[in-house]
PDB file of C-alpha atoms and ligand atoms in Angstrom:
ATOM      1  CA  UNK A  18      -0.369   4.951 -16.461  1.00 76.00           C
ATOM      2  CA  UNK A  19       1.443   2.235 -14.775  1.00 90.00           C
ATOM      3  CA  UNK A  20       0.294  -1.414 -15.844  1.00 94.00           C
ATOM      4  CA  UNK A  21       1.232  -5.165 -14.652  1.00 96.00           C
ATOM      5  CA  UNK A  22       4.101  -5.484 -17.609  1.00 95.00           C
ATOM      6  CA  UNK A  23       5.473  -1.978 -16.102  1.00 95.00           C
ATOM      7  CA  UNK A  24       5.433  -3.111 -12.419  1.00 95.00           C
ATOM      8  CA  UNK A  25       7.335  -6.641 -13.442  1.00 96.00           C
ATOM      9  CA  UNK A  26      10.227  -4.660 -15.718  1.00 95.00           C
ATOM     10  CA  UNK A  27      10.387  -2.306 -12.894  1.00 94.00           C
ATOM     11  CA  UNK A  28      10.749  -4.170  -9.448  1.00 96.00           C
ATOM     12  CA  UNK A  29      11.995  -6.993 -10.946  1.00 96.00           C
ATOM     13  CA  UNK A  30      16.194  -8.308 -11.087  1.00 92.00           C
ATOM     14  CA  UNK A  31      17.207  -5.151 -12.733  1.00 94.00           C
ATOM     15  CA  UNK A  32      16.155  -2.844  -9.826  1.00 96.00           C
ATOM     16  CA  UNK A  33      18.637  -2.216  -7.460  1.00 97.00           C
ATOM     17  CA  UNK A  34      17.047  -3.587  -4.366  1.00 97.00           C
ATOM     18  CA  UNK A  35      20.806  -3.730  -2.271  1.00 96.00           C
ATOM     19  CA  UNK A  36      18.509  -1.215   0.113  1.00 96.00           C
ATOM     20  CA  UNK A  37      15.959  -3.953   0.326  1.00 97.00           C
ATOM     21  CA  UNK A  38      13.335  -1.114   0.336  1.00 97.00           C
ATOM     22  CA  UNK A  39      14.376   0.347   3.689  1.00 97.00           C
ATOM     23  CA  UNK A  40      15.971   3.730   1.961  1.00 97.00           C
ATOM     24  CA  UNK A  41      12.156   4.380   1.275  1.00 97.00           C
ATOM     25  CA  UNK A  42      12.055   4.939   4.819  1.00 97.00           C
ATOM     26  CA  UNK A  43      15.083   7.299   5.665  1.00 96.00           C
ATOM     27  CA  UNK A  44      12.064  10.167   5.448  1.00 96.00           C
ATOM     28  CA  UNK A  45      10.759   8.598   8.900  1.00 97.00           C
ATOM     29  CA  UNK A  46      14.530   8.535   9.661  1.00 97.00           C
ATOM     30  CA  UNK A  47      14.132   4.192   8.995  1.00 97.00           C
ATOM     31  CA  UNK A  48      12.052   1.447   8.974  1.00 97.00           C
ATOM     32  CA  UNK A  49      12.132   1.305  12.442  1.00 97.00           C
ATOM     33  CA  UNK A  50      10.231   4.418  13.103  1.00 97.00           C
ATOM     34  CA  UNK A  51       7.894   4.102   9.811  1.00 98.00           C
ATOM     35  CA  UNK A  52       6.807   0.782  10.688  1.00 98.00           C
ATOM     36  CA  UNK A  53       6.548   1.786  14.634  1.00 97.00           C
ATOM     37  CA  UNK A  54       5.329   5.008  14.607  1.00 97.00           C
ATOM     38  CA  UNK A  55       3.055   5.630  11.859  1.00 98.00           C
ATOM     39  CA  UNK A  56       1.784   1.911  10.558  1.00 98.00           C
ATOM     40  CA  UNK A  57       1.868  -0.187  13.665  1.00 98.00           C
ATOM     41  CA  UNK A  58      -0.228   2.505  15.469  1.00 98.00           C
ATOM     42  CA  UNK A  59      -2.693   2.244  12.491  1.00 98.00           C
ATOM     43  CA  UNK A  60      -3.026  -1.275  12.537  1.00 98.00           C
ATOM     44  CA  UNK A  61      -3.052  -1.769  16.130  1.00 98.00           C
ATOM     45  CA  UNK A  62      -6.868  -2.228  16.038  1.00 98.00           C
ATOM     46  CA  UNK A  63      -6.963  -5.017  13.935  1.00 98.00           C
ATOM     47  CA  UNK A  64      -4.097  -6.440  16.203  1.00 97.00           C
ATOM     48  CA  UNK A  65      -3.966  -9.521  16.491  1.00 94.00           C
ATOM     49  CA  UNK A  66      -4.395 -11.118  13.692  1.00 97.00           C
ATOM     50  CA  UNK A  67      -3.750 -14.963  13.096  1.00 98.00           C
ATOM     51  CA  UNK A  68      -3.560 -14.887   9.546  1.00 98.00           C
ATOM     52  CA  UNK A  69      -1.870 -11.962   7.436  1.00 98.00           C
ATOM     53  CA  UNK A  70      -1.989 -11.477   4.018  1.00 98.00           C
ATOM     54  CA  UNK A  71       0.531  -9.027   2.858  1.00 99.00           C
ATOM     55  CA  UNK A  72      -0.055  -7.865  -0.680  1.00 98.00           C
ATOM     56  CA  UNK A  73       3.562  -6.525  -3.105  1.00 98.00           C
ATOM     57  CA  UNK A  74       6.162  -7.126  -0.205  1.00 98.00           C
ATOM     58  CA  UNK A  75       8.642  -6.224  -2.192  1.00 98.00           C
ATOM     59  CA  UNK A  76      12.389  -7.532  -0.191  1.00 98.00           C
ATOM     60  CA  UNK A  77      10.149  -7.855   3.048  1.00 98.00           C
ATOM     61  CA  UNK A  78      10.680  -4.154   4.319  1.00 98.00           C
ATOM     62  CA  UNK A  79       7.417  -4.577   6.684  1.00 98.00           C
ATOM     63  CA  UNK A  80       7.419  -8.021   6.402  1.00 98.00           C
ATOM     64  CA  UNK A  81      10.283  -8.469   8.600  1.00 98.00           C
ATOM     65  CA  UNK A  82       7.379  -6.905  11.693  1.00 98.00           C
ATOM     66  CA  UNK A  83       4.168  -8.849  10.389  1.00 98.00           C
ATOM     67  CA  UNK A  84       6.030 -11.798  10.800  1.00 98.00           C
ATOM     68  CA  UNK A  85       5.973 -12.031  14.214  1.00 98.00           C
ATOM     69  CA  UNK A  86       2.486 -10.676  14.796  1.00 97.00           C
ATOM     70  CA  UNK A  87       1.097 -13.978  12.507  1.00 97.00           C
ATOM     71  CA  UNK A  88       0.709 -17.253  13.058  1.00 98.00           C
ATOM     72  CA  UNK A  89       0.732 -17.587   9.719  1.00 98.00           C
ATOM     73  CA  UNK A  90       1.801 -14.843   6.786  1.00 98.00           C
ATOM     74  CA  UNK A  91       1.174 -15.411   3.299  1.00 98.00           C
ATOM     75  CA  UNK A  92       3.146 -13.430   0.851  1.00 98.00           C
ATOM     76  CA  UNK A  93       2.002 -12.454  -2.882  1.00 98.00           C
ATOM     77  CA  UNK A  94       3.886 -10.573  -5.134  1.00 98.00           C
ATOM     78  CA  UNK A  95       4.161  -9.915  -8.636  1.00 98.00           C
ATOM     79  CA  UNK A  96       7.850 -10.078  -8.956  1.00 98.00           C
ATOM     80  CA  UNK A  97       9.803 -13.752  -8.617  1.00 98.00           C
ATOM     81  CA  UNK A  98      12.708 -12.112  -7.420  1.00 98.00           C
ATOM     82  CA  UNK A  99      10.821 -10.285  -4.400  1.00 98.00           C
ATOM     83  CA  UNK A 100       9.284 -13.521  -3.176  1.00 98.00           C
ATOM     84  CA  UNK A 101      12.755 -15.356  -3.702  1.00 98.00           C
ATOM     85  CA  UNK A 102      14.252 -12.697  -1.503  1.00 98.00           C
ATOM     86  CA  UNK A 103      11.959 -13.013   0.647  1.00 98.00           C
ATOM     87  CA  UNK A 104      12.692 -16.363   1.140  1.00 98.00           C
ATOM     88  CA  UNK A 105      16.186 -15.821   1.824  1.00 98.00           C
ATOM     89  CA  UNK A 106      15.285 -13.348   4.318  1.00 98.00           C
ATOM     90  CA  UNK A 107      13.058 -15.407   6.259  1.00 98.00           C
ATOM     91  CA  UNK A 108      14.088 -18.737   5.773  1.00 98.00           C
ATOM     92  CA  UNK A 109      14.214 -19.121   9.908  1.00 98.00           C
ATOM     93  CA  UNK A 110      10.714 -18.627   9.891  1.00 98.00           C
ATOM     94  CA  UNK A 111       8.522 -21.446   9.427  1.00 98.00           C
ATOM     95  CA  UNK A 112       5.233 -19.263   9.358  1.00 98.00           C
ATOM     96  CA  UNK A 113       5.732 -17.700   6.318  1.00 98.00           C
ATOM     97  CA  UNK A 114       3.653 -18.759   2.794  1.00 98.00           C
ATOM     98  CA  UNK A 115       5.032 -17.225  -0.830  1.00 98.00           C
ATOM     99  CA  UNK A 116       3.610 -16.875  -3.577  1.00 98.00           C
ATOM    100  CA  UNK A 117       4.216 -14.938  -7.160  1.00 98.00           C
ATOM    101  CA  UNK A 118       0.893 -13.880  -9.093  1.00 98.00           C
ATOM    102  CA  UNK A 119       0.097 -12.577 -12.196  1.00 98.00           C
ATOM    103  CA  UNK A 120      -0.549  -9.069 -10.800  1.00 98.00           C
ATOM    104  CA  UNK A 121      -3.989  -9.596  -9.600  1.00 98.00           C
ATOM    105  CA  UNK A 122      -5.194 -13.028  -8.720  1.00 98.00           C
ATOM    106  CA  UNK A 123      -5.362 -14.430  -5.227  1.00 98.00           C
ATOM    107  CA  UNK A 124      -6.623 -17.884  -6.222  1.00 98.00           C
ATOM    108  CA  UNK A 125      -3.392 -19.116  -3.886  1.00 98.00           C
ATOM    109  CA  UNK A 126      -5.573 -17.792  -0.931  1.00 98.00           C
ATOM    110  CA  UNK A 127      -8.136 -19.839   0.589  1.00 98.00           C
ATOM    111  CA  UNK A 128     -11.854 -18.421   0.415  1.00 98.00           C
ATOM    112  CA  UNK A 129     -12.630 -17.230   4.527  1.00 98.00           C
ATOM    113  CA  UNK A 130      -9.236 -17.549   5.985  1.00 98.00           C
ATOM    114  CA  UNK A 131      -7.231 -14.015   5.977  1.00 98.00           C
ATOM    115  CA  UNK A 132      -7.301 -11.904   9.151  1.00 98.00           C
ATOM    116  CA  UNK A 133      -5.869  -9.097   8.099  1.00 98.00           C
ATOM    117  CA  UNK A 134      -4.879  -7.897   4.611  1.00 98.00           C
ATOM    118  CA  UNK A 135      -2.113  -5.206   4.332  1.00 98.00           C
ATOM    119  CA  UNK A 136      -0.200  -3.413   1.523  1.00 98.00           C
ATOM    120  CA  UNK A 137       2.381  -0.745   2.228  1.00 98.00           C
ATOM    121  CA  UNK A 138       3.653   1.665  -0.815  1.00 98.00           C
ATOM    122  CA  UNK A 139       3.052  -0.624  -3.253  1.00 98.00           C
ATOM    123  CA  UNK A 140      -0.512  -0.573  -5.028  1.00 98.00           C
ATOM    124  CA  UNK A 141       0.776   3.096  -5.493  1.00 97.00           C
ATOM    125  CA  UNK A 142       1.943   2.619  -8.469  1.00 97.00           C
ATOM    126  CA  UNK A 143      -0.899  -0.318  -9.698  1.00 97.00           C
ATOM    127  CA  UNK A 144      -3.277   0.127 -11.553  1.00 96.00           C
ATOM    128  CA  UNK A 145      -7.351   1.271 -11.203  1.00 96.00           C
ATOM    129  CA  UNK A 146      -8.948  -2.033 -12.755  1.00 96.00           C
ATOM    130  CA  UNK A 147      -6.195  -4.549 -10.807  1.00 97.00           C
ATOM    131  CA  UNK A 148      -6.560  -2.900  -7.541  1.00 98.00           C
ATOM    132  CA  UNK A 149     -10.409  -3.237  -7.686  1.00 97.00           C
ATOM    133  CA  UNK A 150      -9.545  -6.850  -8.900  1.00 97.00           C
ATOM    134  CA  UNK A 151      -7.668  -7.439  -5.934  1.00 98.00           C
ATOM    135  CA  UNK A 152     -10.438  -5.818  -3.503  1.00 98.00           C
ATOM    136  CA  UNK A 153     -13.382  -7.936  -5.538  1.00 97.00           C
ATOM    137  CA  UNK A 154     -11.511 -11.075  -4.278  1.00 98.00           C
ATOM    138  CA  UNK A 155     -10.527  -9.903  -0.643  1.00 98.00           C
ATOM    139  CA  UNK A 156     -14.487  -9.622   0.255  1.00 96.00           C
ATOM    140  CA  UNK A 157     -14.280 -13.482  -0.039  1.00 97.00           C
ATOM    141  CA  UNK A 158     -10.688 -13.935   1.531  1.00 98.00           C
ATOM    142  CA  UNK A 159     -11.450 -12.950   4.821  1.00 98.00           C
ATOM    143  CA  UNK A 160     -12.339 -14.294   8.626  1.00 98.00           C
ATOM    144  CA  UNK A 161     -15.887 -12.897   9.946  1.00 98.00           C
ATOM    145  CA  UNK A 162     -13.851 -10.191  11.250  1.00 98.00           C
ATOM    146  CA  UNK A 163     -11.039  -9.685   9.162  1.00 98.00           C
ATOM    147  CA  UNK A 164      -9.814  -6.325   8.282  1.00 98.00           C
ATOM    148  CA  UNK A 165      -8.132  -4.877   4.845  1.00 98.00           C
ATOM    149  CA  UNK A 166      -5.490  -2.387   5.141  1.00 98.00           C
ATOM    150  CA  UNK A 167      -4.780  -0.929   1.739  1.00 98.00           C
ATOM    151  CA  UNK A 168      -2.042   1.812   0.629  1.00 98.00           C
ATOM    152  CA  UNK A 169      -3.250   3.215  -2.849  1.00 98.00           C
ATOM    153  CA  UNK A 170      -3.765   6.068  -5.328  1.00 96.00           C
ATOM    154  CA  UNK A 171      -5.731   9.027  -4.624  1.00 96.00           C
ATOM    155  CA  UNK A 172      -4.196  10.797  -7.432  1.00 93.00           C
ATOM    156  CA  UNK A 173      -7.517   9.805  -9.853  1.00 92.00           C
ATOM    157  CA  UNK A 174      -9.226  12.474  -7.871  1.00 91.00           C
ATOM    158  CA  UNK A 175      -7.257  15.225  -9.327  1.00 85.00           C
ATOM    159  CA  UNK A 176      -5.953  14.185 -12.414  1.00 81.00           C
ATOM    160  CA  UNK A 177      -9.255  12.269 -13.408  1.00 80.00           C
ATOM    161  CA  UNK A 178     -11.417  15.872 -13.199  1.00 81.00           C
ATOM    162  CA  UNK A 179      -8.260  17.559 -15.117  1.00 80.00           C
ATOM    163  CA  UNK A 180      -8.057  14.567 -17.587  1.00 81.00           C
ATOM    164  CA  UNK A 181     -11.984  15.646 -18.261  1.00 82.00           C
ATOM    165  CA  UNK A 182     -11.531  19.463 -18.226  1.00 85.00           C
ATOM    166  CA  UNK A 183      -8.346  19.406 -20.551  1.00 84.00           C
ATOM    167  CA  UNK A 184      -7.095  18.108 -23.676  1.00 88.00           C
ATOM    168  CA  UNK A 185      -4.531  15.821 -24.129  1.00 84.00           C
ATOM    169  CA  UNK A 186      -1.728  18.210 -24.880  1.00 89.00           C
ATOM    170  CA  UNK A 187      -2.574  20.367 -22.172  1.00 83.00           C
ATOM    171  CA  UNK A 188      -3.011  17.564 -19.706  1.00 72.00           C
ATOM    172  CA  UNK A 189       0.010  15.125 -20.169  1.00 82.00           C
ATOM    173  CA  UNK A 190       2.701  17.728 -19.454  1.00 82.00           C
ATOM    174  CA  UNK A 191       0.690  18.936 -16.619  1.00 77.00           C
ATOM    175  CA  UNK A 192       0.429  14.915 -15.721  1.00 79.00           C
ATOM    176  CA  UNK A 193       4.141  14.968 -15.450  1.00 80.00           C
ATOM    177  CA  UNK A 194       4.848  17.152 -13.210  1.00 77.00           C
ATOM    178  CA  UNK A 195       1.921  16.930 -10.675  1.00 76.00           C
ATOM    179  CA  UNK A 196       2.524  12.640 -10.921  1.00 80.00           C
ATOM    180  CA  UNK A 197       5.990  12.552 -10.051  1.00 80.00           C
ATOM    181  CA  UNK A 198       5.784   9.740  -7.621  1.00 87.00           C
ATOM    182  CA  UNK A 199       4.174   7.421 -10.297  1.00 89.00           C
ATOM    183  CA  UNK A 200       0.798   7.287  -8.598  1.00 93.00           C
ATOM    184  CA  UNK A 201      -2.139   4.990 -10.529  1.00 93.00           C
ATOM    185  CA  UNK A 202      -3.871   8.249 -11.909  1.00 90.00           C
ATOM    186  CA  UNK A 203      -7.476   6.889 -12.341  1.00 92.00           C
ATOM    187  CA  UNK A 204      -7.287   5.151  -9.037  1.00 96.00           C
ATOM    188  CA  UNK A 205      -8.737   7.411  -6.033  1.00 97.00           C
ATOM    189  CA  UNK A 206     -10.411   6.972  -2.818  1.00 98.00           C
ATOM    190  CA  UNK A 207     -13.956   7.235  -4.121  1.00 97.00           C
ATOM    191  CA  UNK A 208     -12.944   4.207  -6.256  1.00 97.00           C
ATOM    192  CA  UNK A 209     -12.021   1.892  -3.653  1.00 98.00           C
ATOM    193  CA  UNK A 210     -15.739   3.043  -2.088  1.00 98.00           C
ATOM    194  CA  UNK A 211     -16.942   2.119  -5.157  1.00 98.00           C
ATOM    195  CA  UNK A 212     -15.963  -1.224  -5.550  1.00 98.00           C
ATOM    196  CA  UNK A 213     -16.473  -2.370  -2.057  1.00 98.00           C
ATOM    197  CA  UNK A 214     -19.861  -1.316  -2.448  1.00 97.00           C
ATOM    198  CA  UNK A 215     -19.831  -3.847  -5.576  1.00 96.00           C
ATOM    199  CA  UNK A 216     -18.048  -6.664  -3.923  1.00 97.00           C
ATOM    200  CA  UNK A 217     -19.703  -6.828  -0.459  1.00 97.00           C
ATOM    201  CA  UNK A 218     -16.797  -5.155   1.680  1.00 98.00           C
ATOM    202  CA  UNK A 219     -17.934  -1.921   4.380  1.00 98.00           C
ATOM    203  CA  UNK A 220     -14.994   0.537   4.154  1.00 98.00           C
ATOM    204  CA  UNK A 221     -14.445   2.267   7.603  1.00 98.00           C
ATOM    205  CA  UNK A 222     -11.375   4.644   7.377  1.00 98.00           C
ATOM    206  CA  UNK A 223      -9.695   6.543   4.492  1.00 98.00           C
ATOM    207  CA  UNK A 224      -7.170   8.573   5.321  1.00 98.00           C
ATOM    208  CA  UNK A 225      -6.135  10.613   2.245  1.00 98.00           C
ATOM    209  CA  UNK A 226      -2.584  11.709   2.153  1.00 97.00           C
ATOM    210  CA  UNK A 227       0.008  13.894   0.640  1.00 94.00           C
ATOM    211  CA  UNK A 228       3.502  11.971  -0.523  1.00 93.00           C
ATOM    212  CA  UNK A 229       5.849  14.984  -1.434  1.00 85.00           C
ATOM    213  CA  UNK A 230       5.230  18.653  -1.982  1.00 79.00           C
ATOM    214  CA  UNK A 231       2.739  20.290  -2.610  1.00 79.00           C
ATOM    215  CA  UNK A 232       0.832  19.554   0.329  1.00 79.00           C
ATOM    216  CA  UNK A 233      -2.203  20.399  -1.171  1.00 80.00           C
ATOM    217  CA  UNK A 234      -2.064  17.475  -3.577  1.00 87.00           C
ATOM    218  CA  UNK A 235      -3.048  14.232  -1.762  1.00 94.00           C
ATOM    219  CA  UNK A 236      -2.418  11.917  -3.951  1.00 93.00           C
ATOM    220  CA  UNK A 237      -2.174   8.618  -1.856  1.00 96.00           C
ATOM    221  CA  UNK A 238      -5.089   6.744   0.235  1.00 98.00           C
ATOM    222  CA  UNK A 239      -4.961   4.593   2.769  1.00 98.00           C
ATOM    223  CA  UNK A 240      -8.009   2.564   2.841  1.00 98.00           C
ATOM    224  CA  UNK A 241      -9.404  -0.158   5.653  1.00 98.00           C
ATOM    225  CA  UNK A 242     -12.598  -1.869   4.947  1.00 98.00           C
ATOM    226  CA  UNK A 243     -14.545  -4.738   6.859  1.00 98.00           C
ATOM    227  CA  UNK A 244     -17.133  -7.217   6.323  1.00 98.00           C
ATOM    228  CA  UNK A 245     -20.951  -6.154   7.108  1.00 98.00           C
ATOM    229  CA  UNK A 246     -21.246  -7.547  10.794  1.00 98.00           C
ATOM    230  CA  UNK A 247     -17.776  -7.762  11.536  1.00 98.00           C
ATOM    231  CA  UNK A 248     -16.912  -6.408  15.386  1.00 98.00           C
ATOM    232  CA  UNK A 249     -14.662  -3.744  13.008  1.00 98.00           C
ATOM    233  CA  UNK A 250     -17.676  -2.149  11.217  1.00 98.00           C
ATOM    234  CA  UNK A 251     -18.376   1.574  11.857  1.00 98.00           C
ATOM    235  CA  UNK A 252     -19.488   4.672   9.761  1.00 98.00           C
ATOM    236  CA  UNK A 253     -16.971   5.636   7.673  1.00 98.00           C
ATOM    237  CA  UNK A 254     -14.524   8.322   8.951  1.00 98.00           C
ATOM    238  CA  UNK A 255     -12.556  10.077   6.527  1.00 98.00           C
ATOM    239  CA  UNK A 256      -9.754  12.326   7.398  1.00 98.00           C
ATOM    240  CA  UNK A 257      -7.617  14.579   5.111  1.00 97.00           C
ATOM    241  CA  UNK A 258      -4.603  14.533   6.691  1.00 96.00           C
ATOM    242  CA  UNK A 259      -1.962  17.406   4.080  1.00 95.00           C
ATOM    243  CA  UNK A 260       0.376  16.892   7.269  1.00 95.00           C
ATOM    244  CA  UNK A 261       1.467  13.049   6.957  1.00 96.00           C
ATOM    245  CA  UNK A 262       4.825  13.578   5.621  1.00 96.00           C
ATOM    246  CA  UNK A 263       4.977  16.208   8.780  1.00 96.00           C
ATOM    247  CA  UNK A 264       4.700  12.860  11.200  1.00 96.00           C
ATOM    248  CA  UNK A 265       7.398  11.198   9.483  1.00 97.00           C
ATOM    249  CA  UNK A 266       9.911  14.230   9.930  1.00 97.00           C
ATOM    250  CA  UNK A 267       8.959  14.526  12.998  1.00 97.00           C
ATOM    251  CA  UNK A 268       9.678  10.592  13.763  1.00 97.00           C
ATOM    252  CA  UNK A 269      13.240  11.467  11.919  1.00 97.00           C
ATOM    253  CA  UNK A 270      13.687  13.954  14.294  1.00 97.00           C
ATOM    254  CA  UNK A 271      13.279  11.971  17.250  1.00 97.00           C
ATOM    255  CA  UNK A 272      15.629   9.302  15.586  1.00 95.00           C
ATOM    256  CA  UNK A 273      18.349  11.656  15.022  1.00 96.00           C
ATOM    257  CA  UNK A 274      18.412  13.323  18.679  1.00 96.00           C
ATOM    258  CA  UNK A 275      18.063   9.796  20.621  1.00 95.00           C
ATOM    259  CA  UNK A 276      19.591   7.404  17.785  1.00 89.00           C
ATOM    260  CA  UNK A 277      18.026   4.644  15.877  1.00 78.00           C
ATOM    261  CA  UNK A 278      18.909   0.915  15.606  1.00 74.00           C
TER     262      UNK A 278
HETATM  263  C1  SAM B 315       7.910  -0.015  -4.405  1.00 89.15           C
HETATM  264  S1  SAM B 315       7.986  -1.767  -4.157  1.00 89.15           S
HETATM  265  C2  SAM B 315       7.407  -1.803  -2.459  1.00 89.15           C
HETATM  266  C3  SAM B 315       7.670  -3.080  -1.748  1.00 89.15           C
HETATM  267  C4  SAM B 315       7.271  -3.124  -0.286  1.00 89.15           C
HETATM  268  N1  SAM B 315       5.844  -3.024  -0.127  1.00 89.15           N
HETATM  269  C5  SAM B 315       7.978  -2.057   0.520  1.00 89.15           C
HETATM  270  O1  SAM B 315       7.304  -1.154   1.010  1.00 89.15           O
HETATM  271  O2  SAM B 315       9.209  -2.140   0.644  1.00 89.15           O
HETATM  272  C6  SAM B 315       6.623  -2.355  -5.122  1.00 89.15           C
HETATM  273  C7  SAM B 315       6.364  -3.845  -5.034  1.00 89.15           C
HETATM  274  O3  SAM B 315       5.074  -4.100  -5.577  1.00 89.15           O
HETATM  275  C8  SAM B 315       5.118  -5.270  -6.370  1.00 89.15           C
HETATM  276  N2  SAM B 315       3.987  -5.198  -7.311  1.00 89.15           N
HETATM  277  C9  SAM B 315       3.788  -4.264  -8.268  1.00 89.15           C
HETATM  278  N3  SAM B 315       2.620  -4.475  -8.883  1.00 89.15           N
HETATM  279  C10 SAM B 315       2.048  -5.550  -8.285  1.00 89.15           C
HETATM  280  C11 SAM B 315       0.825  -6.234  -8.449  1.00 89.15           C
HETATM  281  N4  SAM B 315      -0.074  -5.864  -9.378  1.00 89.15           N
HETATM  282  N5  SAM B 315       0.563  -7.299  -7.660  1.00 89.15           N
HETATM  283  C12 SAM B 315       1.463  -7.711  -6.737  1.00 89.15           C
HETATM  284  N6  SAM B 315       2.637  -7.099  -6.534  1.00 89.15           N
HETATM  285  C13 SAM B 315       2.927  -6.014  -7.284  1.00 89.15           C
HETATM  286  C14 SAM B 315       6.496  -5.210  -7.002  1.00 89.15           C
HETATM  287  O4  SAM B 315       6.907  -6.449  -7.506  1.00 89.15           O
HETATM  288  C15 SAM B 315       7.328  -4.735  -5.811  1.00 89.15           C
HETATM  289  O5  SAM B 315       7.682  -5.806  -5.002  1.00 89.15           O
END
């Protein structure tokens, strides 16, 4: 199960960031075509939005668009050496706030102030009880009309019933192989419902995911959730999607036959 300490040895100055995260993308054929064709036209109706939070940047790999969609940006990450790089990165921008945490505070963010809140690939790989620490706090983070837009585990939905149904030497090896990606595997969609229900937040999409083969297996959510009243609150619509990874070949298609930057 991945923890905090995990996440800081990991991502921290012995990972070899020289890709700055962007060879995550070469499945959408870059970062260009990730960023433009399958998150911008997911966040385009919480678009615009004067003040961003972006949760685990990382080297800045979708930082380097929210930028300019903010008049102000506020950066949080776990690791020093991410928010350091990011500060290198985007030293010619003077909207950008940074800030390392402990993992799960946002005590650096002012109560009623955050637009939009977005994490990309990141909260993957944290864990149940910090994720719902971070979506207790957002509830009090945002505008009137503000919007969170969350990547996270789904895998909790499959390995939590196995984890039930099995014992422990039957399940870990069978762990291993179906959580190859390092997904949280207690987090799950039904979670994040769960603890916006306990901290005040409406959730109004989930789009559940696959990551690699099989298909079957969709083992990442992406999660958006409002405020009761805001202009963004609707019933929930959920949408199994086992064709996501699909999109992104067929955005590195496109790439390869016309070029990409
Ligand atoms: C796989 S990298 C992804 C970075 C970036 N989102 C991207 O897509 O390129 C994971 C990032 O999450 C950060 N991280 C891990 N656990 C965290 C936590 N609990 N709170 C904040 N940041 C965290 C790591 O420091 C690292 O920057």
């Amino acid at each position: 199960m991945p923890t905090v300490q995990e996440n800081l040895a990991l991502w921290g100055e012995r990972y070899d960031w020289s890709h700055a995260g962007d060879g995550w993308s070469l499945a959408w054929g870059g970062t260009e075509q990730l960023w433009g064709g399958t998150l911008l036209p997911r966040l385009q109706p919480f678009l615009p939005a004067s003040t961003i939070l972006e949760i685990a940047p990382g080297y800045g790999r979708c930082t380097a668009y929210l930028k300019d969609l903010a008049e102000r940006l506020l950066l949080v990450d776990l690791n020093e050496n991410c928010i350091e790089a990011c500060m290198r990165r985007f030293s010619d921008a003077s909207n950008i706030e940074y800030h390392v945490n402990d993992g799960r505070s946002l005590e650096m963010v002012p109560d009623g102030t955050i637009d939009l809140v977005f994490s990309w690939d990141s909260l993957v790989h944290v864990d149940a009880a910090s994720v719902s620490a971070y979506v207790e706090q957002l509830a009090r983070k945002l505008t009137p009309d503000g919007v969170v837009f969350l990547h996270h585990s789904n895998a909790g939905q499959h390995l939590g019933l196995l984890s039930r149904l099995l014992p422990q030497r039957a399940y870990l090896p069978l762990e291993r192989r179906l959580n190859r990606n390092w997904r949280d595997p207690v987090m799950s969609a039904r979670s994040f419902r769960e603890v916006c229900g306990r901290s005040g937040l409406v959730p109004i999409v989930q789009e559940l995911i696959e990551w690699r083969p099989p298909r079957w297996l969709l083992t990442d959510c992406i999660s958006v959730a409002t405020l009761p009243g805001s202009r963004h609150e609707q019933p929930l619509a959920v949408r199994y999607n086992p064709r996501f990874m699909a999109e992104a070949r067929r955005l590195r298609k496109t790439s390869e036959l016309y070029g990409s930057p």
